[in-house]
Coordinates of C-alpha atoms in Angstrom, one line a residue:
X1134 CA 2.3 -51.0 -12.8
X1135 CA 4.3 -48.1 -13.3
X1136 CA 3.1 -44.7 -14.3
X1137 CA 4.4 -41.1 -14.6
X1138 CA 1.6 -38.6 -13.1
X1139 CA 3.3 -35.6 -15.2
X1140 CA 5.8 -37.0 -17.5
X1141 CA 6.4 -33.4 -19.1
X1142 CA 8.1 -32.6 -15.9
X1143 CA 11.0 -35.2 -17.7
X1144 CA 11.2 -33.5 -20.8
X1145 CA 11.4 -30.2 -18.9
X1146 CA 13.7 -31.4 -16.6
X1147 CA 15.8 -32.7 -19.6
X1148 CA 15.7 -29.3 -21.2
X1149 CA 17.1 -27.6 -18.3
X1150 CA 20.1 -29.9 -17.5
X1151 CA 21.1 -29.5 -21.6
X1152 CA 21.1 -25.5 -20.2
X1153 CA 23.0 -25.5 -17.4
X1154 CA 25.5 -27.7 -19.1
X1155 CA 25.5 -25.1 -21.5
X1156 CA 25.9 -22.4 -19.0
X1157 CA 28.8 -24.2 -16.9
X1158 CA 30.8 -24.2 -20.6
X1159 CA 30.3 -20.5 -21.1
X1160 CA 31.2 -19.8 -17.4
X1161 CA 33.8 -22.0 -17.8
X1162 CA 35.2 -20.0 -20.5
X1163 CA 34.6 -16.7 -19.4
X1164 CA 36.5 -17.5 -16.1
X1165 CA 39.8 -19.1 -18.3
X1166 CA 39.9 -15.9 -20.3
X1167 CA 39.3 -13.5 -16.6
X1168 CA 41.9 -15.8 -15.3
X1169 CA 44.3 -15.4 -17.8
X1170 CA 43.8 -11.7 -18.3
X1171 CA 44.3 -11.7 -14.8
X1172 CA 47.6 -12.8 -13.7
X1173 CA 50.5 -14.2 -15.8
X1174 CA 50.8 -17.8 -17.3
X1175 CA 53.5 -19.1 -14.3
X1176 CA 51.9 -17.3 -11.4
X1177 CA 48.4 -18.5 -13.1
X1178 CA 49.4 -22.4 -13.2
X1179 CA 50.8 -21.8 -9.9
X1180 CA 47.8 -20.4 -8.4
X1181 CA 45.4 -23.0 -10.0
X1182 CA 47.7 -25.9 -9.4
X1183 CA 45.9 -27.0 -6.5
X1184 CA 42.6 -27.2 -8.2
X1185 CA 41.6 -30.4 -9.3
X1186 CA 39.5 -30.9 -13.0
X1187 CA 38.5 -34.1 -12.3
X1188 CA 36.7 -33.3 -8.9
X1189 CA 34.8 -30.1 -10.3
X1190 CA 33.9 -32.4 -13.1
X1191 CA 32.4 -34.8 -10.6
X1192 CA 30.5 -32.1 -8.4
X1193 CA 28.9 -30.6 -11.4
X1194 CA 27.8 -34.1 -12.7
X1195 CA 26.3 -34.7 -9.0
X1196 CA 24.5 -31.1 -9.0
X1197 CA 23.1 -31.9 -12.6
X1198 CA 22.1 -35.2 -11.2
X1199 CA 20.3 -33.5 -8.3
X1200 CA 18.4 -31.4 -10.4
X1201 CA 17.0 -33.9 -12.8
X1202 CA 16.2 -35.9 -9.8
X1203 CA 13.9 -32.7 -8.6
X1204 CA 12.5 -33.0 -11.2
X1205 CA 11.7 -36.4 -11.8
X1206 CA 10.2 -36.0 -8.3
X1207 CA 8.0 -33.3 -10.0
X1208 CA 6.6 -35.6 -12.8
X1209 CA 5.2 -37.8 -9.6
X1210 CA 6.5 -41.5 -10.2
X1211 CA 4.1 -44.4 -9.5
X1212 CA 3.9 -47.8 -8.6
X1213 CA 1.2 -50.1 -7.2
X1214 CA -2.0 -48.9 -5.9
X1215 CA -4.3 -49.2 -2.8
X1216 CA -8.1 -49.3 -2.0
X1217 CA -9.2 -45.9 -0.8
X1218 CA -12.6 -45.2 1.1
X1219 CA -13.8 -41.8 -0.3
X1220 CA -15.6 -39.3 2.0
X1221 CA -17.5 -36.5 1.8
X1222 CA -19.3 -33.7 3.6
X1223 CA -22.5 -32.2 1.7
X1224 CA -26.1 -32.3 0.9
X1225 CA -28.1 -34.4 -1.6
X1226 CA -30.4 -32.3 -4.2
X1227 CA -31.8 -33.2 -6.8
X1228 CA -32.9 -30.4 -9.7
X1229 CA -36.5 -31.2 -11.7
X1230 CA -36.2 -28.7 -14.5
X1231 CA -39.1 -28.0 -16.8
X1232 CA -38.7 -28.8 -20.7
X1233 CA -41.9 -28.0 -21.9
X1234 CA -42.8 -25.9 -24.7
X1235 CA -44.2 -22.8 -22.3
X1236 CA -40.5 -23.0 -21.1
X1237 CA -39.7 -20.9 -24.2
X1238 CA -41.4 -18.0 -23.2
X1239 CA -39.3 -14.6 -23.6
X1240 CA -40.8 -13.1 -20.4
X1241 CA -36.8 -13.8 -19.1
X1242 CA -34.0 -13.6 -21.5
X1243 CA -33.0 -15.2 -23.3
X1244 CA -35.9 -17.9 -22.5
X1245 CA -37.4 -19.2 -19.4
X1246 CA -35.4 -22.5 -20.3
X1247 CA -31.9 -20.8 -21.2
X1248 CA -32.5 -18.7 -17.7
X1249 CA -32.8 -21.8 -15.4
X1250 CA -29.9 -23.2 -16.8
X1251 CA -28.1 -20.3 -16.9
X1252 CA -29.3 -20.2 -13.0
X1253 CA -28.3 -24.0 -12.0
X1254 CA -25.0 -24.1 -13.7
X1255 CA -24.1 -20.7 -11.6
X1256 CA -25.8 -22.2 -8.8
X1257 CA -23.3 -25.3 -8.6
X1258 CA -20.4 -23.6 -9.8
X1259 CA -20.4 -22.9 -6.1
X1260 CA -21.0 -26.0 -4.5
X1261 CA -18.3 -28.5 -2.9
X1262 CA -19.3 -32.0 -1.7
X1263 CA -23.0 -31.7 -2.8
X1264 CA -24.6 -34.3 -5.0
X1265 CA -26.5 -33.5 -7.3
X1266 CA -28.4 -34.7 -10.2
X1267 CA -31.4 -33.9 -12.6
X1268 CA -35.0 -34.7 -13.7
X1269 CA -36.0 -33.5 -17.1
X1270 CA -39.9 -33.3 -17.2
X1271 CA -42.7 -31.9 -19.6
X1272 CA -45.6 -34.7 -20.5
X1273 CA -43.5 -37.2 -18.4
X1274 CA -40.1 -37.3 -16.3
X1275 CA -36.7 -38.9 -16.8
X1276 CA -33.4 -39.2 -15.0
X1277 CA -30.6 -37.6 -16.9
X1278 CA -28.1 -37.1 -14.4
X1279 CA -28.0 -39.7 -11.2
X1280 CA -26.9 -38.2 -8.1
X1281 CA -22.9 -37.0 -8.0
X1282 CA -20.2 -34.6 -7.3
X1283 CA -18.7 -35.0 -10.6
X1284 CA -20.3 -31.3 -11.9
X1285 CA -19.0 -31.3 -15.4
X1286 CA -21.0 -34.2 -16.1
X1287 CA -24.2 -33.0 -14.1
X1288 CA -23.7 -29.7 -16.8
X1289 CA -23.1 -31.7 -19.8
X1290 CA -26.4 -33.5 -18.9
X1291 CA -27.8 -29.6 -17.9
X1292 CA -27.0 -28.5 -21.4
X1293 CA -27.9 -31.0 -23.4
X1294 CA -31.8 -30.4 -22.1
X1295 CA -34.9 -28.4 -24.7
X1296 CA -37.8 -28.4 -25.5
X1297 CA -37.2 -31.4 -27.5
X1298 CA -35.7 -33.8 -24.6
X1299 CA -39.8 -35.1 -24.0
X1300 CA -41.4 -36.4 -26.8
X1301 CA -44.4 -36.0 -24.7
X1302 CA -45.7 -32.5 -24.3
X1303 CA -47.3 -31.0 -21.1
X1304 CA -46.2 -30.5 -17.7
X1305 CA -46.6 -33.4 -15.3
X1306 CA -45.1 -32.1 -12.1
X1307 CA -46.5 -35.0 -10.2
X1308 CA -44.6 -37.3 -12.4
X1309 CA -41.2 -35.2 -12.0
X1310 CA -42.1 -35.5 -7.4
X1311 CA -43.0 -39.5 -8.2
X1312 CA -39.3 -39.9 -9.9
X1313 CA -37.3 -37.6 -7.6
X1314 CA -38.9 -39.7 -4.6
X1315 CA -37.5 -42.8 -5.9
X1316 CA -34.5 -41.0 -6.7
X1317 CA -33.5 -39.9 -3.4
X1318 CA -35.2 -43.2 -1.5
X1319 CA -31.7 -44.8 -0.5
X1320 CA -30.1 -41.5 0.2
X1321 CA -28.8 -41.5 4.0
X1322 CA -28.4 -37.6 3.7
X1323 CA -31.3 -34.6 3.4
X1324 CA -33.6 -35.2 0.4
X1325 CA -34.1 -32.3 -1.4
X1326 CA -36.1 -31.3 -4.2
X1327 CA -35.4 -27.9 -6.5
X1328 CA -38.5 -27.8 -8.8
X1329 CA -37.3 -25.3 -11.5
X1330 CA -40.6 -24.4 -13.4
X1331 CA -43.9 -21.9 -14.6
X1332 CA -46.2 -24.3 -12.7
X1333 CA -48.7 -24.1 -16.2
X1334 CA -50.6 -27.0 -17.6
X1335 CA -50.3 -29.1 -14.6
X1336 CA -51.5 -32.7 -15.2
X1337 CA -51.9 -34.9 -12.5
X1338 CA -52.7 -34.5 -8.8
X1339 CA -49.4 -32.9 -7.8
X1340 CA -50.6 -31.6 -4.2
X1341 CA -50.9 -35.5 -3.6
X1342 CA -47.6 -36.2 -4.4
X1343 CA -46.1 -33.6 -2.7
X1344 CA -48.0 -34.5 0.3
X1345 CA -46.8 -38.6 -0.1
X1346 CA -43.1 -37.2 -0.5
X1347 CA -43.2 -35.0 2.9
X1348 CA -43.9 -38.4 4.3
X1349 CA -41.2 -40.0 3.0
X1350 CA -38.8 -37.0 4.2
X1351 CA -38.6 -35.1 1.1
X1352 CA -38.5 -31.7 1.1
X1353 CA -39.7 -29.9 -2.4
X1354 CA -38.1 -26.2 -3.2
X1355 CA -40.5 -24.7 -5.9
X1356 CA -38.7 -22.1 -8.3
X1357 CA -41.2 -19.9 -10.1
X1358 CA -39.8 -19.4 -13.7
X1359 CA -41.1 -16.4 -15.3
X1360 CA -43.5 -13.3 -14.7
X1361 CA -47.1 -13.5 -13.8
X1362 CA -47.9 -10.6 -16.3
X1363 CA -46.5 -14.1 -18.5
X1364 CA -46.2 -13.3 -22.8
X1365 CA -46.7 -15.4 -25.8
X1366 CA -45.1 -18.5 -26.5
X1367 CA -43.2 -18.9 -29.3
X1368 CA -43.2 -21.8 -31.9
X1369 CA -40.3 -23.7 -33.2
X1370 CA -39.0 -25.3 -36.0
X1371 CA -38.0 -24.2 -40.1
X1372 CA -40.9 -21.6 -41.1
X1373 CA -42.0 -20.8 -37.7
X1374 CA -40.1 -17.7 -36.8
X1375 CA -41.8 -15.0 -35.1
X1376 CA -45.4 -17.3 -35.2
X1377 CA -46.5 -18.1 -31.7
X1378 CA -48.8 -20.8 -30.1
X1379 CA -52.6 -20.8 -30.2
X1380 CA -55.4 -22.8 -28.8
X1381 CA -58.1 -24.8 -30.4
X1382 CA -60.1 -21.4 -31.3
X1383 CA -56.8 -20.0 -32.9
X1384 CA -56.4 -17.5 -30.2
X1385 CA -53.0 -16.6 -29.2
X1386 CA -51.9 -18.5 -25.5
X1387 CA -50.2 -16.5 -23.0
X1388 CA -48.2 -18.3 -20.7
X1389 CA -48.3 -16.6 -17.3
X1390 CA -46.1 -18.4 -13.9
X1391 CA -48.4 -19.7 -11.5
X1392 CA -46.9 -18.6 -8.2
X1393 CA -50.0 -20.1 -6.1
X1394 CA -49.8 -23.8 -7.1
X1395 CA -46.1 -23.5 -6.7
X1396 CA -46.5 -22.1 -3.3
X1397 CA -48.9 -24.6 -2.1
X1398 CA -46.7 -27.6 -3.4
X1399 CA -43.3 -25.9 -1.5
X1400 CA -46.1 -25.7 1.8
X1401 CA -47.0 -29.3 1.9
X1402 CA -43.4 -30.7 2.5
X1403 CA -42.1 -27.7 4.5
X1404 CA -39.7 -26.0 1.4
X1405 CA -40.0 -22.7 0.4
X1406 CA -41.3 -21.3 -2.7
X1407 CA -39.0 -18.0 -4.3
X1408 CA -38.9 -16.6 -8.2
X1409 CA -36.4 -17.3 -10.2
X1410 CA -35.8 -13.6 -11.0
X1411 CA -34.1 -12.2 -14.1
X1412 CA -30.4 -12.8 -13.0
X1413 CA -31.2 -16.2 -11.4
X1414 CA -30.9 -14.8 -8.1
X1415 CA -33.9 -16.7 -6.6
X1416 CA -31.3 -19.8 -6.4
X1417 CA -28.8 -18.1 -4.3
X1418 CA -31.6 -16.3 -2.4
X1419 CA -32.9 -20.5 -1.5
X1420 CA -29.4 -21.6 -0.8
X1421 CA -28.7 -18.7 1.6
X1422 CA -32.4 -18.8 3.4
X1423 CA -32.4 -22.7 3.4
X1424 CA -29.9 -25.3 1.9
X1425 CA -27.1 -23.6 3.8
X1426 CA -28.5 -23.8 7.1
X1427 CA -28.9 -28.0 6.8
X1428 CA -26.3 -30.2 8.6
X1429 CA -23.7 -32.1 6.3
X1430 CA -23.2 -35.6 6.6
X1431 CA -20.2 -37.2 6.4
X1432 CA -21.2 -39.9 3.8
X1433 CA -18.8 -42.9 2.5
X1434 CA -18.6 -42.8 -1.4
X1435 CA -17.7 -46.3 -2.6
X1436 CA -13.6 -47.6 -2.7
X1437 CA -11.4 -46.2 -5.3
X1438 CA -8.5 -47.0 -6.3
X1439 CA -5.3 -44.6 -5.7
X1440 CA -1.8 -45.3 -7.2
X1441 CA 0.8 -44.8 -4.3
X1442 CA 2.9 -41.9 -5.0
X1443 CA 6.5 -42.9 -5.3
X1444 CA 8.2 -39.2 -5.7
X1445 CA 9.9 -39.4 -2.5
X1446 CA 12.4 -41.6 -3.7
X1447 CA 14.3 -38.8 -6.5
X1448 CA 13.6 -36.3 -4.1
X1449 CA 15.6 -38.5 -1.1
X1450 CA 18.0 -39.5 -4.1
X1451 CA 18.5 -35.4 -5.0
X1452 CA 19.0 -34.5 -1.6
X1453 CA 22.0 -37.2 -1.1
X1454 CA 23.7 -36.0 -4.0
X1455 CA 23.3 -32.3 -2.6
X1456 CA 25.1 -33.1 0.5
X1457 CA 27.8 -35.1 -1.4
X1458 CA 28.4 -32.6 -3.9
X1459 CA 28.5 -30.0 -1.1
X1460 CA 31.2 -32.6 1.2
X1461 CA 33.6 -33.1 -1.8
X1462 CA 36.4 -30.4 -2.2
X1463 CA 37.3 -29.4 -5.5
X1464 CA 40.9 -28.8 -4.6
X1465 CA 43.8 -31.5 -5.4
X1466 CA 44.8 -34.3 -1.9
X1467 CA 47.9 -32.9 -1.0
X1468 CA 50.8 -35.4 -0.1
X1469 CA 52.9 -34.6 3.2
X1470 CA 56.1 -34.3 0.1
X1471 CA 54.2 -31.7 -1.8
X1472 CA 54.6 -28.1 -2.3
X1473 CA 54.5 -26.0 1.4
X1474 CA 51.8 -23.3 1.6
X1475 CA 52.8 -20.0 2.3
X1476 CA 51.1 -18.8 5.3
X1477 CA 49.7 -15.1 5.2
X1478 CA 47.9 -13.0 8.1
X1479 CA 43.8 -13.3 9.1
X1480 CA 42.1 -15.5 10.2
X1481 CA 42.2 -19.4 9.3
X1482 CA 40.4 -21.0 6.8
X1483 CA 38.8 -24.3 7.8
X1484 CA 38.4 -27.4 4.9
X1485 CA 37.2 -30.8 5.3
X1486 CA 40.6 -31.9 5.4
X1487 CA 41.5 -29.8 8.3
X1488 CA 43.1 -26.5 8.9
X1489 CA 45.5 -24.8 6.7
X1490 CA 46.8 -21.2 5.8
X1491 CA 46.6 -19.9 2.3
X1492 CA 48.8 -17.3 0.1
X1493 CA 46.9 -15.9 -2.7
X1494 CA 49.0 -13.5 -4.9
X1495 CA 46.8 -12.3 -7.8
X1496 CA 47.9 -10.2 -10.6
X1497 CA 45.2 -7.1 -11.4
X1498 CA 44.3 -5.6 -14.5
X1499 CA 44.9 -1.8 -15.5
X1500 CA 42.2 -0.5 -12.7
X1501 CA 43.9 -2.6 -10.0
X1502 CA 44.3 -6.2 -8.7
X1503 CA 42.7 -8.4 -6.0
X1504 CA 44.6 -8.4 -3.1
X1505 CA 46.5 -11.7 -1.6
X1506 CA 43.7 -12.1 0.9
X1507 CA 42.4 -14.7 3.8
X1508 CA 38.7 -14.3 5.9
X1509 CA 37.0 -12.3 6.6
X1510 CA 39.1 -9.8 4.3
X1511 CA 38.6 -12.4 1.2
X1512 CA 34.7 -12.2 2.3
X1513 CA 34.4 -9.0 1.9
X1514 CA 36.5 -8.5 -0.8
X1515 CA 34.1 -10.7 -2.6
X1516 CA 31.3 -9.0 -1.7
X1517 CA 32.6 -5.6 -3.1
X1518 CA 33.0 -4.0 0.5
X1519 CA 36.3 -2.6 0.1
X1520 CA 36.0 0.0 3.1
X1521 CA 35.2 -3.0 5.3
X1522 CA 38.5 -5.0 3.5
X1523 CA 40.4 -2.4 4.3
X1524 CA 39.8 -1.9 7.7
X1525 CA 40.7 -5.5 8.3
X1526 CA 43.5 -5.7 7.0
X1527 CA 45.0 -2.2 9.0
X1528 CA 43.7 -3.8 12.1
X1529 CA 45.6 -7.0 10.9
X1530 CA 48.8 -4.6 9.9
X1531 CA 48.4 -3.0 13.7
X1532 CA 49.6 -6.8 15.1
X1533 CA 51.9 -7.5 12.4
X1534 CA 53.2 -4.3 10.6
X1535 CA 56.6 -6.1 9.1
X1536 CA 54.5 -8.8 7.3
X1537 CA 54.5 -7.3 3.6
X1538 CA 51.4 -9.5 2.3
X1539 CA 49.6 -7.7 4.2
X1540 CA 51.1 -4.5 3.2
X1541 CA 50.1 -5.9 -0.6
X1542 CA 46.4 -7.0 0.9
X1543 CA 46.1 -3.5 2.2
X1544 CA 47.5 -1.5 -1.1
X1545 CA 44.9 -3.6 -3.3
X1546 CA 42.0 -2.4 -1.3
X1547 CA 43.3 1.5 -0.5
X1548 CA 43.7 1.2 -4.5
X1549 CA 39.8 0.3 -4.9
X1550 CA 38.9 2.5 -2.4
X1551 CA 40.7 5.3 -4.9
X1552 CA 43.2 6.3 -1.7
X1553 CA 46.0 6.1 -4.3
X1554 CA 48.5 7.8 -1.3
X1555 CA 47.6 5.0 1.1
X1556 CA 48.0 2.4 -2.1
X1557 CA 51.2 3.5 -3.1
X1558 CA 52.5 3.6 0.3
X1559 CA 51.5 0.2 1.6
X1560 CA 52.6 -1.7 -2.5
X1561 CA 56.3 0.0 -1.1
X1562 CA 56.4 -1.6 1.7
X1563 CA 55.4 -4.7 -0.1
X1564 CA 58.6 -4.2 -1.9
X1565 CA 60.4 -6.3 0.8
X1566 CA 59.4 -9.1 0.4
X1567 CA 61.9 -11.7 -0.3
X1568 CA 59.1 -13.6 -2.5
X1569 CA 59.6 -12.5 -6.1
X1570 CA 56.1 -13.2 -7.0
X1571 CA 54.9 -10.8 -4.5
X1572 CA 57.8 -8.2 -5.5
X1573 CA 56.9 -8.6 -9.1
X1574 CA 53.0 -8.0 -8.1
X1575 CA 53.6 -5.0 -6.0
X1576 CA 55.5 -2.9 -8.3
X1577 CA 52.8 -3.8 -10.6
X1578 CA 50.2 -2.4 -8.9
X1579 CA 52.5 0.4 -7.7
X1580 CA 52.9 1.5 -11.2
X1581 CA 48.9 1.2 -11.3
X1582 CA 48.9 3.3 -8.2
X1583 CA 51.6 6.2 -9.6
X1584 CA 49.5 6.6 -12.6
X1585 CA 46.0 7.3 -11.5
X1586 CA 47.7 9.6 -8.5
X1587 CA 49.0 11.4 -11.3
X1588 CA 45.5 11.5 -13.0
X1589 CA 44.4 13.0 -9.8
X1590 CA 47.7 15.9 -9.5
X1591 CA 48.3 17.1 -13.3
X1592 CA 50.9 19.4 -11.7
X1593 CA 53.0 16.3 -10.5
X1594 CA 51.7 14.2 -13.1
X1595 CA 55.1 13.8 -15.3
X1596 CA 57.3 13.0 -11.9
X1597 CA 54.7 10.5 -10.6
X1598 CA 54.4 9.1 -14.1
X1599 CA 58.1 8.5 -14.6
X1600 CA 58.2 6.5 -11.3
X1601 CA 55.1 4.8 -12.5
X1602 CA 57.2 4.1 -15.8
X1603 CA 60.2 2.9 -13.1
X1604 CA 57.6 0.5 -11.1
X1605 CA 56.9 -1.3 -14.3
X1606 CA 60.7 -1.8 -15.6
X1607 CA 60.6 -3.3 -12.1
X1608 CA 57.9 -5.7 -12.4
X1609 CA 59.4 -6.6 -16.0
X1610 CA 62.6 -7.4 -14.9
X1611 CA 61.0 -9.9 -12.7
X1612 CA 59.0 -11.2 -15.2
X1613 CA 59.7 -10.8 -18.6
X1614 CA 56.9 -12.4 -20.0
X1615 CA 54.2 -10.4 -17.9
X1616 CA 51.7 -8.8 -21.0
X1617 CA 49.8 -6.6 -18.9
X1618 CA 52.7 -4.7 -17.4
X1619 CA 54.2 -4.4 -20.6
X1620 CA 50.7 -3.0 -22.0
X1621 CA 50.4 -0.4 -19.1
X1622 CA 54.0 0.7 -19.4
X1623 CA 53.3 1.7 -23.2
X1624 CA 50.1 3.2 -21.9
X1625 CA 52.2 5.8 -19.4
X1626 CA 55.0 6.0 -22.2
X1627 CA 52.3 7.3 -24.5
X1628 CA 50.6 9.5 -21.9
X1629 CA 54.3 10.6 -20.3
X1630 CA 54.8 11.4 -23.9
X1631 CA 52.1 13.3 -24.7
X1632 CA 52.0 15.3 -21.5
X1633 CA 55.4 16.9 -22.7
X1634 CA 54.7 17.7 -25.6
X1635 CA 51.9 19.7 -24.2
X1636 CA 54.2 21.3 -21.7
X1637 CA 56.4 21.8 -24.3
X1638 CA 54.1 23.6 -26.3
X1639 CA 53.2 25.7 -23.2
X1640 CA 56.4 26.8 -22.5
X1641 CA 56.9 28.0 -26.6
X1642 CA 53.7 30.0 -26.3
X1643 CA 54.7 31.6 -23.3
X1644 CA 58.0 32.6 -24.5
X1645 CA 56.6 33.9 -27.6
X1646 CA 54.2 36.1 -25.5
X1647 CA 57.0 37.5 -23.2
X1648 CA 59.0 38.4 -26.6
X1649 CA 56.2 40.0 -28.0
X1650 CA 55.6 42.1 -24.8
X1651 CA 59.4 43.5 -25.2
X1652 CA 59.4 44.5 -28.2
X1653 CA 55.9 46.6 -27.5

């Protein structure tokens, strides 16, 4: 049969493959407008011809595929099942806990009752691989709670116990020994007793009975519950509150623990007799002097049956796609009849197809472009160390000084690294190229470089603005259609513009002050 361990994993794994998708169309449109803004509509198709739609399409359908795949693995398929044999390591104990009405004595709050089962549940809160089960007693005993590790049943049997649970009143603690023995008679591990009571109106010869378990291997723990100073014992029931028990003279009964009797009982099998205490503490106090100190047994629990855990089959399934999605190039095959590429300095890029050498001639934005770069300059470009690109490319420049894309490579990073001198000097030299594009680019970015080096120098700023005005005119005539270098041409028009007026203005008020001084 199959079976889904966490089939929310699904729906979650759904949810996130609708938001990636999601994602990938928002990135996708955020890098058409960058790529747009960023170099001109021929030089853009010319740049991105190469790339193929179809095969990005594919590797993010295989990545999206990988990821619900993770998480299908997550949601744990199953099929079939198997026969198990269940082991554990622990100790047997069996708790006898005292329901009688003395048991709601206020000596411990909030009663002697609540406190031991305050104290158990705390006790076994700590346990791992201990059975355990329980023995309600007052006139007579029962078993409420077979041996097991399954402790959220042993407490819903722990907390459904009062006063009430025995119809029949007293305490019979040789009747609570007599069940536990039977109990714990085809238990293979340590038998162990923990008699949770006041030890009060004991019926029956319970010395006897501890004596008869000791030979059976039994080994009784007594817990005193209560103080020996004792107090009254409350009644219960509509119209009793704050009315307490009394005996056949209608004197009031104090109910006092007996620590002797439980002593003597603990004695006779070899246990250990400690107080409950206010906090419950005598419990950890008898696990720490005593239970702790027995040998576990490994003992087989009967066969269960397992389903087989099928979750390595998406995760094999995601990986596979991984690698695919990884091997499969999103660039177009390239015929031996198609369109050369241009070679260009550094070092050679390796694809799965082989080796090849790769022009990129990017158009950059008012601040600057990217640079026509190769690795490990392209690397580093990427990563935003433009100190490091630079240095490559003037080591590359040192081998080949006459190649101008590097001159271009090198002008694009001085210009990021705000050396506007070294910027304008190496986009000159870039100048002579016989590639258009690359001519068009450079006096781009050299009318870039002019105008934030005239920024920097307000003394030269009209003469290197003008020749920034003259870079652009260049680029236009190159490429009439080019937006941006129109845009930034009107921007140093307007600045050019404005920057005479002001000298302008200067040169009135001065003449006006050097009249004025004449005539004084």
């Amino acid at each position: 049969m199959f079976d889904w361990a966490r089939p929310y994993w699904i729906v979650t794994g759904l949810a996130s493959c609708a938001g990636a998708v999601f994602l990938f169309r928002v990135m996708t449109r955020q890098r058409q407008r960058r790529m747009q803004a960023f170099a001109s509509a021929h030089l853009l198709e010319r740049l991105t011809g190469k790339v193929s739609p179809s095969r990005r399409l594919l590797k993010k359908g295989l990545w999206l595929t990988a990821l619900f795949c993770c998480f299908l693995a997550l949601a744990r398929p199953q099929y079939g099942f198997m026969m198990v044999d269940v082991k554990r390591k622990g100790i047997d104990i069996l708790f006898a806990l005292d329901s009688s009405k003395s048991m709601l004595t206020e000596d411990v709050r909030p009663n002697r009752l609540e406190r031991a089962k305050l104290a158990i549940l705390d006790f076994t809160g700590r346990l791992e691989g201990d059975r355990v089960g329980l023995i309600p007693f007052a006139g007579t005993a029962f078993l409420s709670c077979p041996l097991t590790i399954d402790y959220n049943a042993f407490a819903d049997s722990l907390t459904s116990v009062t006063t009430s649970t025995i119809p029949r009143g007293g305490t019979d603690l040789a009747a609570a020994i007599a069940l536990a023995e039977t109990t714990l008679a085809d238990s293979g591990n340590h038998k162990i007793l923990a008699l949770l009571t006041d030890g009060e109106s004991l019926e029956g010869d319970t010395l006897a009975a501890a004596r008869q378990a000791a030979q059976n291997g039994m080994t009784i723990f007594t817990v005193g519950v209560g103080t020996s100073e004792g107090e009254l014992i409350p009644l219960t029931g509509s119209g009793k509150a704050g009315q307490f028990v009394r005996d056949e003279k209608g004197e009031l009964v104090s109910s006092r623990l007996d620590e002797k009797t439980l002593t003597a009982i603990a004695e006779a099998t070899g246990g250990l007799f400690v107080p409950l205490g206010h906090n419950g503490e005598g419990l950890d106090r008898l696990y720490q002097q005593k239970l702790s100190l027995l040998p576990q047994q490994e003992i087989m629990e009967k066969q269960h049956k397992q389903a087989i855990e099928r979750f390595s089959f998406p995760l094999a399934a995601a990986l596979i796609l991984l690698v695919a999605e990884f091997i499969i190039t999103s660039r177009r095959r390239e015929r031996s009849a198609g369109r050369p590429i241009i070679p260009t300095a550094g070092r050679r890029l390796r694809t799965v197809r082989g080796r090849s050498l790769l022009l990129l001639l990017v158009a950059g934005a008012a601040a600057g472009s990217e640079p026509v770069m190769a690795s490990p300059g392209e690397e580093a470009w990427a990563a935003g160390d433009f100190l490091t690109a630079q240095e490559i490319y003037e080591k590359a420049l040192q081998e080949r000084p006459d190649d101008p894309r590097l001159h271009y490579n090198a002008g694009a990073t001085a210009y990021k690294n705000n050396l506007f001198d070294d910027a304008i000097l190496s986009f000159q030299r870039a100048l002579q190229s016989d590639d258009l594009h690359l001519q068009e680019q450079s006096y781009y970015n050299l009318g870039n470089a002019l105008f934030k080096k005239g920024e920097e120098n307000p003394q030269q700023a009209e003469q290197l603005w003008q020749q920034a005005q003259d870079a652009f005119d260049g680029s236009l005539k190159l490429n009439p259609q080019a937006k941006q270098a129109r845009e930034n041409r009107a921007l140093v028009a307007a600045r050019l513009a404005e920057l005479q007026k002001q000298q302008e203005q200067q040169r009135k008020e001065k003449e006006q002050g050097q009249q004025g001084q004449k005539e004084e």
